mmCIF file of C-alpha atoms in Angstrom:
data_model
loop_
_atom_site.group_PDB
_atom_site.id
_atom_site.type_symbol
_atom_site.label_atom_id
_atom_site.label_comp_id
_atom_site.label_asym_id
_atom_site.label_seq_id
_atom_site.Cartn_x
_atom_site.Cartn_y
_atom_site.Cartn_z
ATOM 1 C CA UNK E 740 79.041 93.335 106.565
ATOM 2 C CA UNK E 741 78.939 90.129 104.571
ATOM 3 C CA UNK E 742 82.041 88.782 102.900
ATOM 4 C CA UNK E 743 81.807 88.151 99.193
ATOM 5 C CA UNK E 744 84.517 86.271 97.331
ATOM 6 C CA UNK E 745 85.575 87.925 94.102
ATOM 7 C CA UNK E 746 87.300 85.886 91.426
ATOM 8 C CA UNK E 747 90.572 87.384 90.221
ATOM 9 C CA UNK E 748 93.015 86.282 87.551
ATOM 10 C CA UNK E 749 96.240 86.149 89.426
ATOM 11 C CA UNK E 750 99.833 87.214 88.975
ATOM 12 C CA UNK E 751 102.070 85.062 86.848
ATOM 13 C CA UNK E 752 105.197 83.390 88.111
ATOM 14 C CA UNK E 753 108.587 83.817 86.534
ATOM 15 C CA UNK E 754 107.913 81.418 83.660
ATOM 16 C CA UNK E 755 105.223 82.239 81.115
ATOM 17 C CA UNK E 756 103.592 79.497 79.063
ATOM 18 C CA UNK E 757 102.948 80.751 75.543
ATOM 19 C CA UNK E 758 100.506 77.998 74.709
ATOM 20 C CA UNK E 759 97.150 77.064 76.174
ATOM 21 C CA UNK E 760 97.599 75.339 79.492
ATOM 22 C CA UNK E 761 95.354 73.561 81.933
ATOM 23 C CA UNK E 762 94.609 74.949 85.370
ATOM 24 C CA UNK E 763 97.299 74.393 87.950
ATOM 25 C CA UNK E 764 96.436 72.952 91.319
ATOM 26 C CA UNK E 765 99.076 75.069 93.033
ATOM 27 C CA UNK E 766 97.546 76.999 95.887
ATOM 28 C CA UNK E 767 98.049 80.778 95.702
ATOM 29 C CA UNK E 768 99.276 82.899 98.548
ATOM 30 C CA UNK E 769 96.828 85.392 100.020
ATOM 31 C CA UNK E 770 97.352 87.900 102.793
ATOM 32 C CA UNK E 771 94.567 89.926 104.322
ATOM 33 C CA UNK E 772 95.166 92.201 107.237
ATOM 34 C CA UNK E 773 91.479 92.950 107.676
ATOM 35 C CA UNK E 774 90.310 96.546 107.953
ATOM 36 C CA UNK E 775 92.886 98.837 106.405
ATOM 37 C CA UNK E 776 94.978 95.865 105.342
ATOM 38 C CA UNK E 777 96.243 94.575 102.034
ATOM 39 C CA UNK E 778 95.271 91.673 99.855
ATOM 40 C CA UNK E 779 97.917 90.289 97.528
ATOM 41 C CA UNK E 780 97.130 87.338 95.283
ATOM 42 C CA UNK E 781 99.877 85.498 93.434
ATOM 43 C CA UNK E 782 100.125 82.143 91.680
ATOM 44 C CA UNK E 783 101.713 80.340 88.716
ATOM 45 C CA UNK E 784 100.554 80.814 85.095
ATOM 46 C CA UNK E 785 97.033 79.913 83.989
ATOM 47 C CA UNK E 786 95.799 79.670 87.572
ATOM 48 C CA UNK E 787 92.787 81.407 89.052
ATOM 49 C CA UNK E 788 92.423 82.192 92.709
ATOM 50 C CA UNK E 789 89.848 83.758 94.980
ATOM 51 C CA UNK E 790 90.777 86.874 96.877
ATOM 52 C CA UNK E 791 88.623 87.174 99.989
ATOM 53 C CA UNK E 792 87.926 90.903 99.929
ATOM 54 C CA UNK E 793 85.176 92.087 102.289
ATOM 55 C CA UNK E 794 82.615 94.071 100.301
ATOM 56 C CA UNK E 795 79.024 95.106 101.026
ATOM 57 C CA UNK E 796 76.107 93.289 99.436
ATOM 58 C CA UNK E 797 73.967 96.440 99.472
ATOM 59 C CA UNK E 798 74.690 100.090 100.170
ATOM 60 C CA UNK E 799 72.995 101.643 103.189
ATOM 61 C CA UNK E 800 72.064 104.682 101.098
ATOM 62 C CA UNK E 801 71.669 105.408 97.353
ATOM 63 C CA UNK E 802 75.059 107.085 97.122
ATOM 64 C CA UNK E 803 76.145 109.171 94.154
ATOM 65 C CA UNK E 804 79.645 108.268 93.024
ATOM 66 C CA UNK E 805 81.863 109.581 90.232
ATOM 67 C CA UNK E 806 84.320 107.471 88.262
ATOM 68 C CA UNK E 807 87.065 109.434 86.491
ATOM 69 C CA UNK E 808 88.913 107.374 83.904
ATOM 70 C CA UNK E 809 92.531 107.791 82.895
ATOM 71 C CA UNK E 810 91.356 108.368 79.329
ATOM 72 C CA UNK E 811 87.951 107.894 77.750
ATOM 73 C CA UNK E 812 87.523 105.388 74.953
ATOM 74 C CA UNK E 813 90.323 103.119 76.172
ATOM 75 C CA UNK E 814 89.071 99.497 76.316
ATOM 76 C CA UNK E 815 90.859 99.060 79.636
ATOM 77 C CA UNK E 816 88.803 101.802 81.258
ATOM 78 C CA UNK E 817 85.648 100.779 79.397
ATOM 79 C CA UNK E 818 86.023 97.288 80.874
ATOM 80 C CA UNK E 819 86.605 98.831 84.294
ATOM 81 C CA UNK E 820 83.471 100.940 83.811
ATOM 82 C CA UNK E 821 81.504 97.790 82.982
ATOM 83 C CA UNK E 822 82.600 96.222 86.251
ATOM 84 C CA UNK E 823 81.672 99.378 88.142
ATOM 85 C CA UNK E 824 78.251 99.634 86.514
ATOM 86 C CA UNK E 825 77.400 96.008 87.236
ATOM 87 C CA UNK E 826 78.455 96.412 90.867
ATOM 88 C CA UNK E 827 76.549 99.694 91.171
ATOM 89 C CA UNK E 828 73.347 97.947 90.142
ATOM 90 C CA UNK E 829 73.879 95.275 92.796
ATOM 91 C CA UNK E 830 74.689 97.804 95.508
ATOM 92 C CA UNK E 831 71.937 100.272 94.641
ATOM 93 C CA UNK E 832 74.149 103.295 93.962
ATOM 94 C CA UNK E 833 74.517 105.666 91.028
ATOM 95 C CA UNK E 834 77.814 106.143 89.169
ATOM 96 C CA UNK E 835 78.642 108.993 86.798
ATOM 97 C CA UNK E 836 81.608 108.218 84.503
ATOM 98 C CA UNK E 837 83.855 110.903 83.019
ATOM 99 C CA UNK E 838 87.321 110.969 81.508
ATOM 100 C CA UNK E 839 89.794 113.129 79.577
ATOM 101 C CA UNK E 840 90.342 112.632 75.859
ATOM 102 C CA UNK E 841 94.036 112.004 76.508
ATOM 103 C CA UNK E 842 95.968 110.515 79.406
ATOM 104 C CA UNK E 843 97.062 113.933 80.579
ATOM 105 C CA UNK E 844 96.828 115.570 84.038
ATOM 106 C CA UNK E 845 96.220 118.961 82.410
ATOM 107 C CA UNK E 846 93.018 117.500 80.958
ATOM 108 C CA UNK E 847 92.064 115.292 83.901
ATOM 109 C CA UNK E 848 92.415 117.881 86.677
ATOM 110 C CA UNK E 849 89.598 120.188 85.428
ATOM 111 C CA UNK E 850 87.316 117.148 85.218
ATOM 112 C CA UNK E 851 88.279 116.179 88.737
ATOM 113 C CA UNK E 852 87.769 119.731 90.048
ATOM 114 C CA UNK E 853 84.318 119.858 88.473
ATOM 115 C CA UNK E 854 83.438 116.500 89.980
ATOM 116 C CA UNK E 855 84.521 117.644 93.451
ATOM 117 C CA UNK E 856 82.403 120.785 93.120
ATOM 118 C CA UNK E 857 79.374 118.605 92.371
ATOM 119 C CA UNK E 858 79.904 117.020 95.813
ATOM 120 C CA UNK E 859 79.584 113.299 95.089
ATOM 121 C CA UNK E 860 79.739 110.913 98.013
ATOM 122 C CA UNK E 861 82.894 109.323 96.625
ATOM 123 C CA UNK E 862 85.224 109.481 93.632
ATOM 124 C CA UNK E 863 86.964 106.580 91.946
ATOM 125 C CA UNK E 864 89.885 107.834 89.878
ATOM 126 C CA UNK E 865 92.848 106.617 87.864
ATOM 127 C CA UNK E 866 95.336 109.503 88.386
ATOM 128 C CA UNK E 867 97.199 110.448 85.213
ATOM 129 C CA UNK E 868 100.371 111.607 86.958
ATOM 130 C CA UNK E 869 101.994 110.707 90.276
ATOM 131 C CA UNK E 870 102.952 114.333 91.021
ATOM 132 C CA UNK E 871 100.404 116.559 89.295
ATOM 133 C CA UNK E 872 97.361 114.821 90.795
ATOM 134 C CA UNK E 873 98.780 114.442 94.310
ATOM 135 C CA UNK E 874 97.717 117.809 95.762
ATOM 136 C CA UNK E 875 94.181 118.011 94.307
ATOM 137 C CA UNK E 876 93.358 114.459 95.367
ATOM 138 C CA UNK E 877 94.741 114.948 98.869
ATOM 139 C CA UNK E 878 92.848 118.230 99.229
ATOM 140 C CA UNK E 879 89.550 116.676 98.171
ATOM 141 C CA UNK E 880 90.040 113.833 100.632
ATOM 142 C CA UNK E 881 90.856 116.291 103.428
ATOM 143 C CA UNK E 882 87.616 118.133 102.641
ATOM 144 C CA UNK E 883 85.617 114.945 103.160
ATOM 145 C CA UNK E 884 85.323 113.259 99.763
ATOM 146 C CA UNK E 885 86.045 109.531 99.835
ATOM 147 C CA UNK E 886 88.751 108.814 97.245
ATOM 148 C CA UNK E 887 89.425 105.347 95.834
ATOM 149 C CA UNK E 888 92.385 104.875 93.472
ATOM 150 C CA UNK E 889 91.867 102.413 90.638
ATOM 151 C CA UNK E 890 94.783 101.258 88.486
ATOM 152 C CA UNK E 891 97.169 104.208 88.916
ATOM 153 C CA UNK E 892 98.280 106.069 92.029
ATOM 154 C CA UNK E 893 100.191 109.138 93.232
ATOM 155 C CA UNK E 894 103.394 109.676 95.192
ATOM 156 C CA UNK E 895 101.642 109.450 98.563
ATOM 157 C CA UNK E 896 98.286 107.650 98.351
ATOM 158 C CA UNK E 897 97.652 107.728 102.108
ATOM 159 C CA UNK E 898 94.643 110.025 101.579
ATOM 160 C CA UNK E 899 92.779 107.285 99.683
ATOM 161 C CA UNK E 900 90.437 104.947 101.505
ATOM 162 C CA UNK E 901 91.616 102.161 99.193
ATOM 163 C CA UNK E 902 93.854 101.577 96.177
ATOM 164 C CA UNK E 903 93.311 98.728 93.723
ATOM 165 C CA UNK E 904 95.952 97.970 91.105
ATOM 166 C CA UNK E 905 97.724 95.206 89.225
ATOM 167 C CA UNK E 906 101.163 93.841 90.095
ATOM 168 C CA UNK E 907 102.763 95.917 87.372
ATOM 169 C CA UNK E 908 106.385 95.114 88.188
ATOM 170 C CA UNK E 909 105.493 91.444 87.984
ATOM 171 C CA UNK E 910 103.721 92.102 84.704
ATOM 172 C CA UNK E 911 106.810 93.690 83.208
ATOM 173 C CA UNK E 912 108.939 90.733 84.297
ATOM 174 C CA UNK E 913 106.416 88.317 82.819
ATOM 175 C CA UNK E 914 106.606 90.226 79.530
ATOM 176 C CA UNK E 915 110.383 89.758 79.471
ATOM 177 C CA UNK E 916 110.010 86.060 80.247
ATOM 178 C CA UNK E 917 107.619 85.801 77.290
ATOM 179 C CA UNK E 918 110.203 87.403 74.995
ATOM 180 C CA UNK E 919 112.811 84.950 76.335
ATOM 181 C CA UNK E 920 110.653 82.063 75.208
ATOM 182 C CA UNK E 921 110.031 83.686 71.840
ATOM 183 C CA UNK E 922 113.717 84.553 71.270
ATOM 184 C CA UNK E 923 115.740 82.103 73.397
ATOM 185 C CA UNK E 924 118.926 82.938 71.490
ATOM 186 C CA UNK E 925 119.052 86.332 73.213
ATOM 187 C CA UNK E 926 119.611 89.775 71.731
ATOM 188 C CA UNK E 927 118.547 93.362 72.151
ATOM 189 C CA UNK E 928 115.214 94.328 73.674
ATOM 190 C CA UNK E 929 113.369 97.649 73.710
ATOM 191 C CA UNK E 930 110.547 99.103 75.802
ATOM 192 C CA UNK E 931 107.926 101.552 74.519
ATOM 193 C CA UNK E 932 105.917 103.355 77.194
ATOM 194 C CA UNK E 933 103.565 106.319 77.596
ATOM 195 C CA UNK E 934 105.283 109.107 79.545
ATOM 196 C CA UNK E 935 107.516 109.106 82.612
ATOM 197 C CA UNK E 936 105.587 109.776 85.815
ATOM 198 C CA UNK E 937 102.727 107.328 85.225
ATOM 199 C CA UNK E 938 102.873 104.901 88.141
ATOM 200 C CA UNK E 939 101.652 101.778 86.361
ATOM 201 C CA UNK E 940 103.684 101.978 83.173
ATOM 202 C CA UNK E 941 106.790 103.092 85.082
ATOM 203 C CA UNK E 942 106.467 99.944 87.197
ATOM 204 C CA UNK E 943 105.996 97.727 84.135
ATOM 205 C CA UNK E 944 109.098 99.128 82.487
ATOM 206 C CA UNK E 945 111.066 98.658 85.715
ATOM 207 C CA UNK E 946 109.978 95.025 85.939
ATOM 208 C CA UNK E 947 110.961 94.475 82.318
ATOM 209 C CA UNK E 948 114.289 96.320 82.452
ATOM 210 C CA UNK E 949 115.356 94.702 85.737
ATOM 211 C CA UNK E 950 114.616 91.252 84.340
ATOM 212 C CA UNK E 951 116.523 92.008 81.132
ATOM 213 C CA UNK E 952 119.498 93.362 83.060
ATOM 214 C CA UNK E 953 119.665 90.148 85.077
ATOM 215 C CA UNK E 954 120.058 87.991 81.953
ATOM 216 C CA UNK E 955 123.409 88.294 80.192
ATOM 217 C CA UNK E 956 122.001 86.937 76.923
ATOM 218 C CA UNK E 957 119.913 90.082 76.456
ATOM 219 C CA UNK E 958 120.814 93.735 76.126
ATOM 220 C CA UNK E 959 118.236 96.309 77.180
ATOM 221 C CA UNK E 960 118.493 99.302 74.830
ATOM 222 C CA UNK E 961 116.212 101.497 76.917
ATOM 223 C CA UNK E 962 112.696 102.882 76.994
ATOM 224 C CA UNK E 963 111.178 105.427 74.634
ATOM 225 C CA UNK E 964 107.972 107.361 75.248
ATOM 226 C CA UNK E 965 105.098 107.580 72.780
ATOM 227 C CA UNK E 966 102.921 110.054 74.744
ATOM 228 C CA UNK E 967 100.107 107.498 74.417
ATOM 229 C CA UNK E 968 99.993 108.083 70.670
ATOM 230 C CA UNK E 969 100.126 105.003 68.388
ATOM 231 C CA UNK E 970 101.571 106.995 65.487
ATOM 232 C CA UNK E 971 104.425 108.227 67.671
ATOM 233 C CA UNK E 972 105.060 104.699 68.942
ATOM 234 C CA UNK E 973 105.248 103.460 65.356
ATOM 235 C CA UNK E 974 107.796 106.139 64.469
ATOM 236 C CA UNK E 975 109.895 105.336 67.537
ATOM 237 C CA UNK E 976 109.980 101.612 66.792
ATOM 238 C CA UNK E 977 110.772 102.140 63.122
ATOM 239 C CA UNK E 978 113.658 104.459 64.048
ATOM 240 C CA UNK E 979 114.895 102.062 66.739
ATOM 241 C CA UNK E 980 114.998 99.185 64.262
ATOM 242 C CA UNK E 981 116.974 101.304 61.835
ATOM 243 C CA UNK E 982 119.516 102.035 64.572
ATOM 244 C CA UNK E 983 119.513 98.518 66.051
ATOM 245 C CA UNK E 984 118.319 96.082 63.371
ATOM 246 C CA UNK E 985 119.193 93.174 65.660
ATOM 247 C CA UNK E 986 116.440 93.965 68.186
ATOM 248 C CA UNK E 987 114.651 90.675 68.911
ATOM 249 C CA UNK E 988 111.865 91.902 71.160
ATOM 250 C CA UNK E 989 109.781 94.954 71.997
ATOM 251 C CA UNK E 990 107.811 95.334 75.209
ATOM 252 C CA UNK E 991 104.923 97.759 74.745
ATOM 253 C CA UNK E 992 103.724 98.955 78.155
ATOM 254 C CA UNK E 993 100.117 99.788 77.269
ATOM 255 C CA UNK E 994 97.451 99.439 74.596
ATOM 256 C CA UNK E 995 98.445 102.323 72.347
ATOM 257 C CA UNK E 996 102.152 101.561 72.670
ATOM 258 C CA UNK E 997 101.493 98.006 71.501
ATOM 259 C CA UNK E 998 99.319 99.159 68.635
ATOM 260 C CA UNK E 999 101.982 101.583 67.422
ATOM 261 C CA UNK E 1000 104.832 99.123 67.965
ATOM 262 C CA UNK E 1001 103.098 96.576 65.740
ATOM 263 C CA UNK E 1002 102.670 99.208 63.034
ATOM 264 C CA UNK E 1003 106.298 100.296 63.322
ATOM 265 C CA UNK E 1004 107.536 96.742 62.902
ATOM 266 C CA UNK E 1005 105.398 96.301 59.802
ATOM 267 C CA UNK E 1006 106.679 99.574 58.370
ATOM 268 C CA UNK E 1007 110.257 98.455 58.983
ATOM 269 C CA UNK E 1008 109.614 95.182 57.151
ATOM 270 C CA UNK E 1009 110.370 93.212 60.312
ATOM 271 C CA UNK E 1010 107.106 91.356 60.813
ATOM 272 C CA UNK E 1011 107.938 87.815 61.894
ATOM 273 C CA UNK E 1012 111.475 88.816 62.892
ATOM 274 C CA UNK E 1013 110.822 91.041 65.919
ATOM 275 C CA UNK E 1014 108.694 89.723 68.761
ATOM 276 C CA UNK E 1015 106.233 92.059 70.446
ATOM 277 C CA UNK E 1016 104.759 91.519 73.880
ATOM 278 C CA UNK E 1017 102.118 94.106 74.674
ATOM 279 C CA UNK E 1018 100.274 95.091 77.803
ATOM 280 C CA UNK E 1019 96.469 95.026 77.958
ATOM 281 C CA UNK E 1020 94.000 93.069 75.871
ATOM 282 C CA UNK E 1021 91.900 95.492 73.839
ATOM 283 C CA UNK E 1022 90.343 94.752 70.427
ATOM 284 C CA UNK E 1023 93.355 96.096 68.546
ATOM 285 C CA UNK E 1024 95.688 93.813 70.506
ATOM 286 C CA UNK E 1025 93.452 90.833 69.805
ATOM 287 C CA UNK E 1026 93.627 91.608 66.085
ATOM 288 C CA UNK E 1027 97.398 91.897 66.378
ATOM 289 C CA UNK E 1028 97.535 88.448 67.968
ATOM 290 C CA UNK E 1029 95.344 87.039 65.227
ATOM 291 C CA UNK E 1030 97.484 88.392 62.406
ATOM 292 C CA UNK E 1031 100.761 87.519 64.132
ATOM 293 C CA UNK E 1032 102.130 91.040 64.500
ATOM 294 C CA UNK E 1033 102.036 90.768 68.307
ATOM 295 C CA UNK E 1034 103.009 87.417 69.793
ATOM 296 C CA UNK E 1035 101.658 87.800 73.339
ATOM 297 C CA UNK E 1036 99.824 90.306 75.520
ATOM 298 C CA UNK E 1037 99.745 90.755 79.268
ATOM 299 C CA UNK E 1038 96.098 91.121 80.264
ATOM 300 C CA UNK E 1039 95.082 92.820 83.481
ATOM 301 C CA UNK E 1040 91.651 92.469 85.064
ATOM 302 C CA UNK E 1041 90.126 95.952 84.832
ATOM 303 C CA UNK E 1042 86.567 94.770 85.399
ATOM 304 C CA UNK E 1043 87.632 93.221 88.699
ATOM 305 C CA UNK E 1044 89.519 96.386 89.664
ATOM 306 C CA UNK E 1045 86.344 98.405 89.055
ATOM 307 C CA UNK E 1046 84.165 95.983 91.007
ATOM 308 C CA UNK E 1047 86.448 96.056 94.032
ATOM 309 C CA UNK E 1048 86.972 99.817 93.755
ATOM 310 C CA UNK E 1049 83.277 100.580 93.921
ATOM 311 C CA UNK E 1050 82.769 98.084 96.724
ATOM 312 C CA UNK E 1051 85.525 99.720 98.757
ATOM 313 C CA UNK E 1052 83.997 103.170 98.184
ATOM 314 C CA UNK E 1053 80.601 102.009 99.428
ATOM 315 C CA UNK E 1054 82.170 100.189 102.371
ATOM 316 C CA UNK E 1055 83.931 103.404 103.376
ATOM 317 C CA UNK E 1056 80.718 105.404 103.066
ATOM 318 C CA UNK E 1057 78.803 102.815 105.088
ATOM 319 C CA UNK E 1058 81.429 102.882 107.823
ATOM 320 C CA UNK E 1059 82.231 99.240 107.196
ATOM 321 C CA UNK E 1060 85.426 97.266 106.783
ATOM 322 C CA UNK E 1061 87.775 98.426 104.055
ATOM 323 C CA UNK E 1062 90.919 96.944 102.556
ATOM 324 C CA UNK E 1063 93.535 99.651 102.157
ATOM 325 C CA UNK E 1064 95.363 98.023 99.262
ATOM 326 C CA UNK E 1065 94.315 95.289 96.840
ATOM 327 C CA UNK E 1066 96.786 93.980 94.288
ATOM 328 C CA UNK E 1067 95.255 92.142 91.366
ATOM 329 C CA UNK E 1068 96.980 89.995 88.796
ATOM 330 C CA UNK E 1069 97.171 89.318 85.099
ATOM 331 C CA UNK E 1070 97.471 86.545 82.542
ATOM 332 C CA UNK E 1071 99.329 86.003 79.292
ATOM 333 C CA UNK E 1072 97.102 85.827 76.218
ATOM 334 C CA UNK E 1073 98.303 84.357 72.924
ATOM 335 C CA UNK E 1074 96.711 83.384 69.637
ATOM 336 C CA UNK E 1075 96.657 79.821 70.950
ATOM 337 C CA UNK E 1076 94.671 80.485 74.135
ATOM 338 C CA UNK E 1077 92.629 83.606 73.341
ATOM 339 C CA UNK E 1078 89.567 81.581 72.366
ATOM 340 C CA UNK E 1079 90.059 79.100 75.169
ATOM 341 C CA UNK E 1080 91.032 79.471 78.800
ATOM 342 C CA UNK E 1081 91.933 83.174 78.413
ATOM 343 C CA UNK E 1082 88.817 84.255 76.509
ATOM 344 C CA UNK E 1083 87.400 86.087 79.525
ATOM 345 C CA UNK E 1084 90.646 88.053 79.937
ATOM 346 C CA UNK E 1085 89.948 90.114 76.790
ATOM 347 C CA UNK E 1086 88.748 93.686 77.264
ATOM 348 C CA UNK E 1087 85.424 95.115 76.166
ATOM 349 C CA UNK E 1088 84.697 97.961 73.766
ATOM 350 C CA UNK E 1089 81.271 98.590 75.318
ATOM 351 C CA UNK E 1090 79.257 97.420 78.296
#
């Protein structure tokens, strides 16, 4: 198997620059344990690094693979799909993409069950719940289907041939560091997330809350859950600002939480007074940066996650070398750098 270097935007350090910055010459730290190992890439802000992940250049057979999104229509998963499709064309495999209308295991499981019954060679999936999707995924893997986890995971992912995800705890900490730079005087901070039990957003909130707890100038007032609904997020933020009008920053753990948080701040008449740091870089978040409602967003690299995920699936099917765990990074996007060195970090609305 040939080794192909894949470019990844890497994890941020503890200090986040909220203006455009040049590339750092600091060398990142990589670790690769070879077959069944892990690749972790980390580096300071505004730095790119190459993760040496062994992937095939061409599949041995024209495999049929299914990609099951966390939710359809989400720019994060659309961008991931674009990466998968481009890689599928290179590898000579076919990918069928499906996804639930909401990020909900009750809606995702029937789609997964149907996909398993169609007997694809492999399934790439972003599980919508760490508990609810554990048993069906493990059972499918035990029956012979190659499972690759992309973005989210379950309680015990040992059944998966590979798992590719961002450093979400680091992302949450970076979001807090961004708020610190935006509101250096300190104050109360709030987190808005999706639902408890989602591995990625739980990790982001933990990274944010731990960082806030470690700084005596800030008081963490907790996390509230929007059920991935922007309207609910807006209501929660508006109510929170009525209760705690001295909130200086809101961390929104995903796209729809950020969208709703921005709306809630506007409805409360607090635009320009409450800083919002969102997660993900969809079109709505870009607009929020442009109009100043959101001050910074933490962008993952979903296209890269999809590329690596499909490559790992094909490697497993070919009997080649796989990397059990790949941790990708993120970057901070602001109105100042979104048209410059972070332009490629923005998500797509179509392929």
